[in-house]
Amino acid sequence: MSAPDAGMSRQAIKLYQSGHFREAEQLFRRLLQQDPKNWQFALLLGLSRASQGDLDDGFKWVKRSVELGDGQPSTHYYYGRLLTDAGKPSAAREQFAQAIALDPNHVEARTGMGLVSLMSGDYKRAVGELKTALRANANFIPALAALARSLVELEQFDEAYPHANKALQA
């Protein structure tokens, strides 16, 4: 197989980032024909499919990216995101944990862990996980907002305020 077309790759990523998921999907499929073992193309194809509402196909391709990208924390993180969206918090937590094992400072995966706890009503656990996420990146808005929400649920309003304010100021 020939090397993937760099221009096509940039175009596919631009289309994906601008929300043109169907067009991006078509290019990622062509890129995967050129390089069937490329975990990034498989991941972005899966995310494109999921963004179009086809979660089954999205899962298939993101899971394939996990297999192809052995050791890539982002594949586990995005697989965890899809599992969270599909209402499978335990499976999502496992994927976030794998991302964190590969990159202890993976702020998105650490935030994902906190969000899973928040959604399940385990606010104390969420607070701990989100504070850990913020040690990786003190200005990560999703972690700040989720931490503030968790603290409000625990009626710790004075502690919640600075996190909410920082999220709004960022």
Short mmCIF file of N, CA and C in Angstrom, two decimals:
data_model
loop_
_atom_site.label_atom_id
_atom_site.label_comp_id
_atom_site.label_asym_id
_atom_site.label_seq_id
_atom_site.Cartn_x
_atom_site.Cartn_y
_atom_site.Cartn_z
N MET A 1 0.84 -1.19 0.00
CA MET A 1 0.00 0.00 0.00
C MET A 1 0.88 1.25 0.00
N SER A 2 0.38 2.28 -0.63
CA SER A 2 1.12 3.54 -0.65
C SER A 2 0.88 4.30 0.64
N ALA A 3 1.78 5.24 0.91
CA ALA A 3 1.64 6.07 2.11
C ALA A 3 0.40 6.94 1.96
N PRO A 4 -0.27 7.23 3.08
CA PRO A 4 -1.47 8.06 3.00
C PRO A 4 -1.15 9.47 2.51
N ASP A 5 -2.07 10.03 1.81
CA ASP A 5 -1.96 11.37 1.24
C ASP A 5 -2.06 12.40 2.38
N ALA A 6 -0.96 13.14 2.62
CA ALA A 6 -0.92 14.12 3.71
C ALA A 6 -1.95 15.23 3.51
N GLY A 7 -2.13 15.66 2.29
CA GLY A 7 -3.12 16.70 2.01
C GLY A 7 -4.53 16.22 2.31
N MET A 8 -4.82 14.97 1.93
CA MET A 8 -6.14 14.41 2.19
C MET A 8 -6.35 14.26 3.70
N SER A 9 -5.30 13.88 4.40
CA SER A 9 -5.38 13.74 5.85
C SER A 9 -5.70 15.09 6.51
N ARG A 10 -5.00 16.14 6.12
CA ARG A 10 -5.28 17.48 6.67
C ARG A 10 -6.70 17.92 6.34
N GLN A 11 -7.15 17.65 5.12
CA GLN A 11 -8.50 18.03 4.71
C GLN A 11 -9.54 17.27 5.54
N ALA A 12 -9.33 15.98 5.75
CA ALA A 12 -10.27 15.17 6.53
C ALA A 12 -10.37 15.69 7.96
N ILE A 13 -9.23 16.02 8.55
CA ILE A 13 -9.22 16.53 9.92
C ILE A 13 -9.94 17.88 9.99
N LYS A 14 -9.69 18.75 9.01
CA LYS A 14 -10.38 20.05 8.98
C LYS A 14 -11.89 19.86 8.87
N LEU A 15 -12.31 18.94 8.01
CA LEU A 15 -13.74 18.67 7.86
C LEU A 15 -14.33 18.17 9.17
N TYR A 16 -13.63 17.26 9.82
CA TYR A 16 -14.11 16.74 11.09
C TYR A 16 -14.23 17.86 12.12
N GLN A 17 -13.18 18.66 12.25
CA GLN A 17 -13.17 19.73 13.24
C GLN A 17 -14.24 20.79 12.98
N SER A 18 -14.63 20.96 11.73
CA SER A 18 -15.66 21.95 11.41
C SER A 18 -17.07 21.35 11.40
N GLY A 19 -17.19 20.08 11.81
CA GLY A 19 -18.51 19.48 11.93
C GLY A 19 -19.07 18.86 10.66
N HIS A 20 -18.25 18.74 9.64
CA HIS A 20 -18.69 18.10 8.39
C HIS A 20 -18.33 16.61 8.45
N PHE A 21 -19.08 15.90 9.29
CA PHE A 21 -18.71 14.53 9.63
C PHE A 21 -18.86 13.56 8.46
N ARG A 22 -19.88 13.73 7.62
CA ARG A 22 -20.08 12.82 6.50
C ARG A 22 -18.92 12.93 5.51
N GLU A 23 -18.54 14.15 5.19
CA GLU A 23 -17.43 14.36 4.26
C GLU A 23 -16.11 13.86 4.86
N ALA A 24 -15.93 14.12 6.15
CA ALA A 24 -14.72 13.64 6.83
C ALA A 24 -14.69 12.11 6.82
N GLU A 25 -15.82 11.51 7.10
CA GLU A 25 -15.90 10.05 7.10
C GLU A 25 -15.43 9.47 5.77
N GLN A 26 -15.90 10.04 4.67
CA GLN A 26 -15.53 9.53 3.35
C GLN A 26 -14.01 9.58 3.16
N LEU A 27 -13.40 10.69 3.58
CA LEU A 27 -11.94 10.80 3.43
C LEU A 27 -11.20 9.86 4.38
N PHE A 28 -11.69 9.71 5.59
CA PHE A 28 -11.02 8.77 6.52
C PHE A 28 -11.12 7.34 6.00
N ARG A 29 -12.23 6.99 5.36
CA ARG A 29 -12.34 5.65 4.77
C ARG A 29 -11.29 5.47 3.66
N ARG A 30 -11.13 6.49 2.83
CA ARG A 30 -10.12 6.41 1.77
C ARG A 30 -8.71 6.34 2.36
N LEU A 31 -8.46 7.11 3.40
CA LEU A 31 -7.15 7.08 4.04
C LEU A 31 -6.87 5.71 4.67
N LEU A 32 -7.90 5.09 5.24
CA LEU A 32 -7.71 3.76 5.82
C LEU A 32 -7.47 2.71 4.74
N GLN A 33 -8.00 2.93 3.55
CA GLN A 33 -7.68 2.01 2.45
C GLN A 33 -6.19 2.10 2.12
N GLN A 34 -5.63 3.31 2.21
CA GLN A 34 -4.21 3.51 1.93
C GLN A 34 -3.33 3.01 3.08
N ASP A 35 -3.83 3.12 4.31
CA ASP A 35 -3.05 2.74 5.49
C ASP A 35 -3.99 2.07 6.50
N PRO A 36 -4.31 0.79 6.31
CA PRO A 36 -5.31 0.11 7.14
C PRO A 36 -4.93 -0.04 8.61
N LYS A 37 -3.68 0.19 8.95
CA LYS A 37 -3.26 0.02 10.35
C LYS A 37 -3.06 1.35 11.07
N ASN A 38 -3.58 2.42 10.51
CA ASN A 38 -3.41 3.74 11.10
C ASN A 38 -4.49 3.96 12.17
N TRP A 39 -4.05 3.97 13.43
CA TRP A 39 -5.01 4.09 14.53
C TRP A 39 -5.71 5.45 14.54
N GLN A 40 -5.01 6.53 14.11
CA GLN A 40 -5.64 7.85 14.12
C GLN A 40 -6.79 7.92 13.12
N PHE A 41 -6.60 7.34 11.93
CA PHE A 41 -7.66 7.36 10.94
C PHE A 41 -8.85 6.53 11.42
N ALA A 42 -8.57 5.37 12.03
CA ALA A 42 -9.66 4.53 12.56
C ALA A 42 -10.42 5.27 13.66
N LEU A 43 -9.68 5.95 14.54
CA LEU A 43 -10.31 6.70 15.62
C LEU A 43 -11.21 7.80 15.06
N LEU A 44 -10.69 8.59 14.14
CA LEU A 44 -11.47 9.71 13.60
C LEU A 44 -12.63 9.23 12.73
N LEU A 45 -12.47 8.09 12.08
CA LEU A 45 -13.61 7.52 11.36
C LEU A 45 -14.70 7.12 12.36
N GLY A 46 -14.30 6.48 13.45
CA GLY A 46 -15.27 6.09 14.46
C GLY A 46 -15.98 7.28 15.08
N LEU A 47 -15.21 8.32 15.38
CA LEU A 47 -15.83 9.52 15.96
C LEU A 47 -16.74 10.22 14.95
N SER A 48 -16.36 10.17 13.68
CA SER A 48 -17.22 10.74 12.63
C SER A 48 -18.54 9.99 12.56
N ARG A 49 -18.47 8.66 12.61
CA ARG A 49 -19.69 7.85 12.56
C ARG A 49 -20.56 8.12 13.79
N ALA A 50 -19.94 8.15 14.95
CA ALA A 50 -20.70 8.41 16.18
C ALA A 50 -21.34 9.79 16.14
N SER A 51 -20.63 10.77 15.59
CA SER A 51 -21.17 12.13 15.51
C SER A 51 -22.35 12.22 14.56
N GLN A 52 -22.45 11.25 13.66
CA GLN A 52 -23.60 11.20 12.75
C GLN A 52 -24.74 10.36 13.32
N GLY A 53 -24.55 9.85 14.53
CA GLY A 53 -25.61 9.09 15.18
C GLY A 53 -25.50 7.58 15.05
N ASP A 54 -24.49 7.09 14.35
CA ASP A 54 -24.32 5.64 14.20
C ASP A 54 -23.33 5.17 15.26
N LEU A 55 -23.84 4.96 16.48
CA LEU A 55 -22.97 4.57 17.58
C LEU A 55 -22.38 3.18 17.38
N ASP A 56 -23.13 2.26 16.79
CA ASP A 56 -22.60 0.91 16.60
C ASP A 56 -21.35 0.93 15.72
N ASP A 57 -21.44 1.63 14.60
CA ASP A 57 -20.28 1.73 13.71
C ASP A 57 -19.18 2.56 14.37
N GLY A 58 -19.57 3.59 15.09
CA GLY A 58 -18.59 4.39 15.82
C GLY A 58 -17.82 3.54 16.81
N PHE A 59 -18.55 2.73 17.58
CA PHE A 59 -17.89 1.82 18.53
C PHE A 59 -16.92 0.89 17.81
N LYS A 60 -17.37 0.34 16.70
CA LYS A 60 -16.54 -0.62 15.97
C LYS A 60 -15.20 0.00 15.60
N TRP A 61 -15.24 1.22 15.05
CA TRP A 61 -14.01 1.85 14.58
C TRP A 61 -13.15 2.37 15.73
N VAL A 62 -13.77 2.89 16.78
CA VAL A 62 -12.98 3.36 17.91
C VAL A 62 -12.33 2.17 18.62
N LYS A 63 -13.07 1.07 18.74
CA LYS A 63 -12.48 -0.14 19.32
C LYS A 63 -11.31 -0.62 18.46
N ARG A 64 -11.47 -0.53 17.15
CA ARG A 64 -10.36 -0.91 16.24
C ARG A 64 -9.15 0.00 16.48
N SER A 65 -9.40 1.29 16.72
CA SER A 65 -8.28 2.21 16.97
C SER A 65 -7.56 1.84 18.26
N VAL A 66 -8.30 1.34 19.26
CA VAL A 66 -7.68 0.89 20.51
C VAL A 66 -6.73 -0.27 20.20
N GLU A 67 -7.20 -1.19 19.36
CA GLU A 67 -6.38 -2.35 18.99
C GLU A 67 -5.14 -1.92 18.19
N LEU A 68 -5.35 -1.03 17.24
CA LEU A 68 -4.24 -0.58 16.39
C LEU A 68 -3.27 0.32 17.14
N GLY A 69 -3.79 1.14 18.00
CA GLY A 69 -2.97 2.14 18.70
C GLY A 69 -2.56 1.66 20.08
N ASP A 70 -2.15 0.43 20.17
CA ASP A 70 -1.74 -0.15 21.44
C ASP A 70 -0.79 0.82 22.15
N GLY A 71 -1.19 1.24 23.33
CA GLY A 71 -0.35 2.16 24.10
C GLY A 71 -0.69 3.62 23.89
N GLN A 72 -1.73 3.92 23.14
CA GLN A 72 -2.14 5.30 22.90
C GLN A 72 -3.28 5.67 23.85
N PRO A 73 -3.04 6.54 24.83
CA PRO A 73 -4.09 6.86 25.80
C PRO A 73 -5.33 7.49 25.17
N SER A 74 -5.16 8.23 24.10
CA SER A 74 -6.32 8.91 23.50
C SER A 74 -7.34 7.93 22.95
N THR A 75 -6.90 6.75 22.49
CA THR A 75 -7.87 5.77 21.98
C THR A 75 -8.76 5.29 23.13
N HIS A 76 -8.16 5.02 24.28
CA HIS A 76 -8.95 4.58 25.43
C HIS A 76 -9.86 5.70 25.93
N TYR A 77 -9.36 6.92 25.91
CA TYR A 77 -10.17 8.04 26.35
C TYR A 77 -11.43 8.17 25.48
N TYR A 78 -11.26 8.17 24.16
CA TYR A 78 -12.43 8.35 23.30
C TYR A 78 -13.37 7.15 23.35
N TYR A 79 -12.81 5.97 23.54
CA TYR A 79 -13.67 4.80 23.70
C TYR A 79 -14.49 4.97 24.99
N GLY A 80 -13.85 5.46 26.04
CA GLY A 80 -14.56 5.74 27.28
C GLY A 80 -15.65 6.79 27.10
N ARG A 81 -15.37 7.81 26.30
CA ARG A 81 -16.38 8.85 26.04
C ARG A 81 -17.61 8.25 25.36
N LEU A 82 -17.38 7.40 24.35
CA LEU A 82 -18.52 6.77 23.67
C LEU A 82 -19.30 5.88 24.63
N LEU A 83 -18.59 5.15 25.47
CA LEU A 83 -19.26 4.29 26.44
C LEU A 83 -20.07 5.12 27.43
N THR A 84 -19.54 6.28 27.83
CA THR A 84 -20.28 7.17 28.72
C THR A 84 -21.55 7.64 28.04
N ASP A 85 -21.42 8.07 26.79
CA ASP A 85 -22.59 8.54 26.04
C ASP A 85 -23.63 7.44 25.85
N ALA A 86 -23.17 6.18 25.80
CA ALA A 86 -24.08 5.05 25.62
C ALA A 86 -24.65 4.55 26.94
N GLY A 87 -24.33 5.25 28.05
CA GLY A 87 -24.87 4.86 29.34
C GLY A 87 -24.22 3.63 29.94
N LYS A 88 -22.94 3.44 29.67
CA LYS A 88 -22.20 2.29 30.21
C LYS A 88 -21.05 2.80 31.09
N PRO A 89 -21.39 3.33 32.28
CA PRO A 89 -20.38 3.98 33.11
C PRO A 89 -19.26 3.06 33.59
N SER A 90 -19.56 1.82 33.92
CA SER A 90 -18.51 0.91 34.40
C SER A 90 -17.48 0.64 33.31
N ALA A 91 -17.96 0.36 32.11
CA ALA A 91 -17.05 0.11 30.98
C ALA A 91 -16.27 1.38 30.64
N ALA A 92 -16.94 2.53 30.74
CA ALA A 92 -16.26 3.81 30.47
C ALA A 92 -15.14 4.03 31.48
N ARG A 93 -15.43 3.76 32.75
CA ARG A 93 -14.43 3.94 33.80
C ARG A 93 -13.20 3.07 33.52
N GLU A 94 -13.40 1.86 33.03
CA GLU A 94 -12.28 0.97 32.69
C GLU A 94 -11.41 1.59 31.60
N GLN A 95 -12.04 2.17 30.59
CA GLN A 95 -11.28 2.77 29.50
C GLN A 95 -10.53 4.02 29.97
N PHE A 96 -11.18 4.83 30.79
CA PHE A 96 -10.50 6.01 31.34
C PHE A 96 -9.31 5.58 32.19
N ALA A 97 -9.50 4.52 32.98
CA ALA A 97 -8.40 4.02 33.81
C ALA A 97 -7.22 3.55 32.96
N GLN A 98 -7.52 2.93 31.82
CA GLN A 98 -6.43 2.49 30.94
C GLN A 98 -5.70 3.70 30.35
N ALA A 99 -6.45 4.73 29.98
CA ALA A 99 -5.81 5.95 29.47
C ALA A 99 -4.90 6.56 30.53
N ILE A 100 -5.38 6.58 31.76
CA ILE A 100 -4.60 7.16 32.86
C ILE A 100 -3.37 6.31 33.17
N ALA A 101 -3.51 4.99 33.06
CA ALA A 101 -2.36 4.12 33.29
C ALA A 101 -1.25 4.40 32.27
N LEU A 102 -1.67 4.75 31.05
CA LEU A 102 -0.70 5.05 29.99
C LEU A 102 -0.15 6.47 30.11
N ASP A 103 -0.98 7.39 30.63
CA ASP A 103 -0.57 8.79 30.80
C ASP A 103 -1.22 9.32 32.07
N PRO A 104 -0.51 9.28 33.18
CA PRO A 104 -1.09 9.71 34.46
C PRO A 104 -1.59 11.16 34.46
N ASN A 105 -1.12 11.99 33.55
CA ASN A 105 -1.56 13.39 33.48
C ASN A 105 -2.59 13.62 32.38
N HIS A 106 -3.28 12.58 31.95
CA HIS A 106 -4.29 12.72 30.90
C HIS A 106 -5.53 13.37 31.52
N VAL A 107 -5.57 14.69 31.43
CA VAL A 107 -6.61 15.46 32.12
C VAL A 107 -8.01 15.11 31.62
N GLU A 108 -8.16 14.83 30.34
CA GLU A 108 -9.48 14.50 29.82
C GLU A 108 -9.99 13.19 30.41
N ALA A 109 -9.11 12.17 30.50
CA ALA A 109 -9.52 10.88 31.06
C ALA A 109 -9.81 11.02 32.55
N ARG A 110 -8.99 11.79 33.25
CA ARG A 110 -9.25 12.01 34.68
C ARG A 110 -10.58 12.74 34.88
N THR A 111 -10.87 13.70 34.00
CA THR A 111 -12.16 14.40 34.07
C THR A 111 -13.29 13.43 33.74
N GLY A 112 -13.07 12.56 32.77
CA GLY A 112 -14.08 11.54 32.44
C GLY A 112 -14.43 10.68 33.64
N MET A 113 -13.40 10.30 34.41
CA MET A 113 -13.65 9.51 35.63
C MET A 113 -14.55 10.31 36.58
N GLY A 114 -14.24 11.58 36.75
CA GLY A 114 -15.04 12.42 37.63
C GLY A 114 -16.47 12.58 37.13
N LEU A 115 -16.62 12.73 35.83
CA LEU A 115 -17.97 12.89 35.26
C LEU A 115 -18.80 11.62 35.43
N VAL A 116 -18.16 10.46 35.29
CA VAL A 116 -18.88 9.20 35.51
C VAL A 116 -19.37 9.14 36.95
N SER A 117 -18.53 9.53 37.89
CA SER A 117 -18.94 9.54 39.30
C SER A 117 -20.05 10.55 39.54
N LEU A 118 -19.92 11.73 38.94
CA LEU A 118 -20.95 12.77 39.07
C LEU A 118 -22.29 12.27 38.54
N MET A 119 -22.27 11.66 37.36
CA MET A 119 -23.51 11.18 36.75
C MET A 119 -24.16 10.05 37.56
N SER A 120 -23.34 9.30 38.28
CA SER A 120 -23.90 8.20 39.09
C SER A 120 -24.28 8.66 40.50
N GLY A 121 -24.07 9.95 40.79
CA GLY A 121 -24.47 10.49 42.08
C GLY A 121 -23.45 10.30 43.20
N ASP A 122 -22.25 9.83 42.84
CA ASP A 122 -21.19 9.66 43.84
C ASP A 122 -20.36 10.95 43.86
N TYR A 123 -20.91 11.98 44.49
CA TYR A 123 -20.34 13.32 44.43
C TYR A 123 -18.99 13.43 45.16
N LYS A 124 -18.85 12.72 46.27
CA LYS A 124 -17.56 12.77 46.99
C LYS A 124 -16.45 12.19 46.13
N ARG A 125 -16.73 11.08 45.50
CA ARG A 125 -15.73 10.47 44.62
C ARG A 125 -15.43 11.40 43.45
N ALA A 126 -16.47 12.00 42.90
CA ALA A 126 -16.29 12.94 41.78
C ALA A 126 -15.37 14.09 42.18
N VAL A 127 -15.57 14.62 43.38
CA VAL A 127 -14.73 15.73 43.85
C VAL A 127 -13.27 15.31 43.87
N GLY A 128 -12.98 14.17 44.41
CA GLY A 128 -11.60 13.69 44.47
C GLY A 128 -11.00 13.50 43.08
N GLU A 129 -11.77 12.88 42.20
CA GLU A 129 -11.27 12.63 40.84
C GLU A 129 -11.06 13.93 40.06
N LEU A 130 -11.97 14.86 40.24
CA LEU A 130 -11.86 16.12 39.51
C LEU A 130 -10.74 17.00 40.06
N LYS A 131 -10.51 16.94 41.35
CA LYS A 131 -9.37 17.68 41.91
C LYS A 131 -8.05 17.09 41.38
N THR A 132 -8.02 15.78 41.21
CA THR A 132 -6.83 15.14 40.64
C THR A 132 -6.65 15.59 39.18
N ALA A 133 -7.75 15.67 38.44
CA ALA A 133 -7.68 16.14 37.05
C ALA A 133 -7.12 17.56 37.00
N LEU A 134 -7.54 18.39 37.93
CA LEU A 134 -7.09 19.78 37.93
C LEU A 134 -5.62 19.92 38.33
N ARG A 135 -5.07 18.91 38.99
CA ARG A 135 -3.63 18.93 39.26
C ARG A 135 -2.86 18.73 37.96
N ALA A 136 -3.46 18.04 36.99
CA ALA A 136 -2.83 17.86 35.69
C ALA A 136 -2.94 19.13 34.85
N ASN A 137 -4.06 19.85 35.00
CA ASN A 137 -4.27 21.11 34.26
C ASN A 137 -5.26 21.95 35.05
N ALA A 138 -4.75 22.91 35.77
CA ALA A 138 -5.56 23.72 36.69
C ALA A 138 -6.62 24.57 36.00
N ASN A 139 -6.52 24.73 34.69
CA ASN A 139 -7.46 25.59 33.95
C ASN A 139 -8.37 24.81 33.01
N PHE A 140 -8.50 23.51 33.21
CA PHE A 140 -9.32 22.69 32.32
C PHE A 140 -10.80 22.92 32.65
N ILE A 141 -11.47 23.66 31.80
CA ILE A 141 -12.83 24.14 32.06
C ILE A 141 -13.81 23.02 32.37
N PRO A 142 -13.85 21.91 31.61
CA PRO A 142 -14.81 20.85 31.97
C PRO A 142 -14.61 20.31 33.39
N ALA A 143 -13.35 20.18 33.83
CA ALA A 143 -13.10 19.70 35.19
C ALA A 143 -13.51 20.74 36.22
N LEU A 144 -13.23 22.01 35.95
CA LEU A 144 -13.64 23.08 36.86
C LEU A 144 -15.16 23.12 37.03
N ALA A 145 -15.87 23.06 35.91
CA ALA A 145 -17.34 23.13 35.96
C ALA A 145 -17.93 21.90 36.67
N ALA A 146 -17.39 20.72 36.36
CA ALA A 146 -17.91 19.50 36.99
C ALA A 146 -17.59 19.48 38.49
N LEU A 147 -16.42 19.98 38.85
CA LEU A 147 -16.07 20.06 40.27
C LEU A 147 -17.03 21.00 40.99
N ALA A 148 -17.28 22.15 40.41
CA ALA A 148 -18.23 23.09 41.02
C ALA A 148 -19.60 22.44 41.19
N ARG A 149 -20.05 21.74 40.16
CA ARG A 149 -21.36 21.06 40.23
C ARG A 149 -21.38 20.02 41.33
N SER A 150 -20.31 19.23 41.43
CA SER A 150 -20.24 18.19 42.46
C SER A 150 -20.27 18.80 43.85
N LEU A 151 -19.55 19.89 44.03
CA LEU A 151 -19.53 20.57 45.33
C LEU A 151 -20.89 21.17 45.67
N VAL A 152 -21.58 21.69 44.68
CA VAL A 152 -22.94 22.21 44.91
C VAL A 152 -23.85 21.07 45.35
N GLU A 153 -23.74 19.92 44.69
CA GLU A 153 -24.56 18.77 45.08
C GLU A 153 -24.29 18.35 46.53
N LEU A 154 -23.05 18.57 46.99
CA LEU A 154 -22.70 18.26 48.37
C LEU A 154 -22.99 19.44 49.31
N GLU A 155 -23.59 20.50 48.75
CA GLU A 155 -23.94 21.72 49.48
C GLU A 155 -22.72 22.42 50.06
N GLN A 156 -21.61 22.32 49.35
CA GLN A 156 -20.38 23.01 49.73
C GLN A 156 -20.22 24.24 48.82
N PHE A 157 -21.14 25.16 48.98
CA PHE A 157 -21.26 26.30 48.08
C PHE A 157 -20.03 27.20 48.10
N ASP A 158 -19.49 27.46 49.28
CA ASP A 158 -18.32 28.34 49.37
C ASP A 158 -17.12 27.75 48.64
N GLU A 159 -16.98 26.43 48.68
CA GLU A 159 -15.87 25.80 47.98
C GLU A 159 -16.16 25.72 46.47
N ALA A 160 -17.42 25.61 46.10
CA ALA A 160 -17.79 25.50 44.69
C ALA A 160 -17.58 26.81 43.93
N TYR A 161 -17.85 27.93 44.60
CA TYR A 161 -17.83 29.23 43.94
C TYR A 161 -16.52 29.53 43.18
N PRO A 162 -15.34 29.38 43.81
CA PRO A 162 -14.12 29.75 43.06
C PRO A 162 -13.90 28.89 41.80
N HIS A 163 -14.33 27.62 41.85
CA HIS A 163 -14.15 26.75 40.67
C HIS A 163 -15.11 27.17 39.55
N ALA A 164 -16.36 27.47 39.95
CA ALA A 164 -17.32 27.92 38.95
C ALA A 164 -16.89 29.26 38.34
N ASN A 165 -16.43 30.14 39.19
CA ASN A 165 -15.99 31.45 38.72
C ASN A 165 -14.80 31.33 37.77
N LYS A 166 -13.84 30.47 38.14
CA LYS A 166 -12.66 30.28 37.27
C LYS A 166 -13.08 29.69 35.92
N ALA A 167 -14.03 28.76 35.94
CA ALA A 167 -14.51 28.17 34.68
C ALA A 167 -15.16 29.23 33.81
N LEU A 168 -15.93 30.12 34.43
CA LEU A 168 -16.61 31.17 33.67
C LEU A 168 -15.64 32.23 33.16
N GLN A 169 -14.56 32.46 33.88
CA GLN A 169 -13.58 33.50 33.49
C GLN A 169 -12.64 33.03 32.39
N ALA A 170 -12.49 31.71 32.29
CA ALA A 170 -11.51 31.16 31.33
C ALA A 170 -11.94 31.35 29.89
#
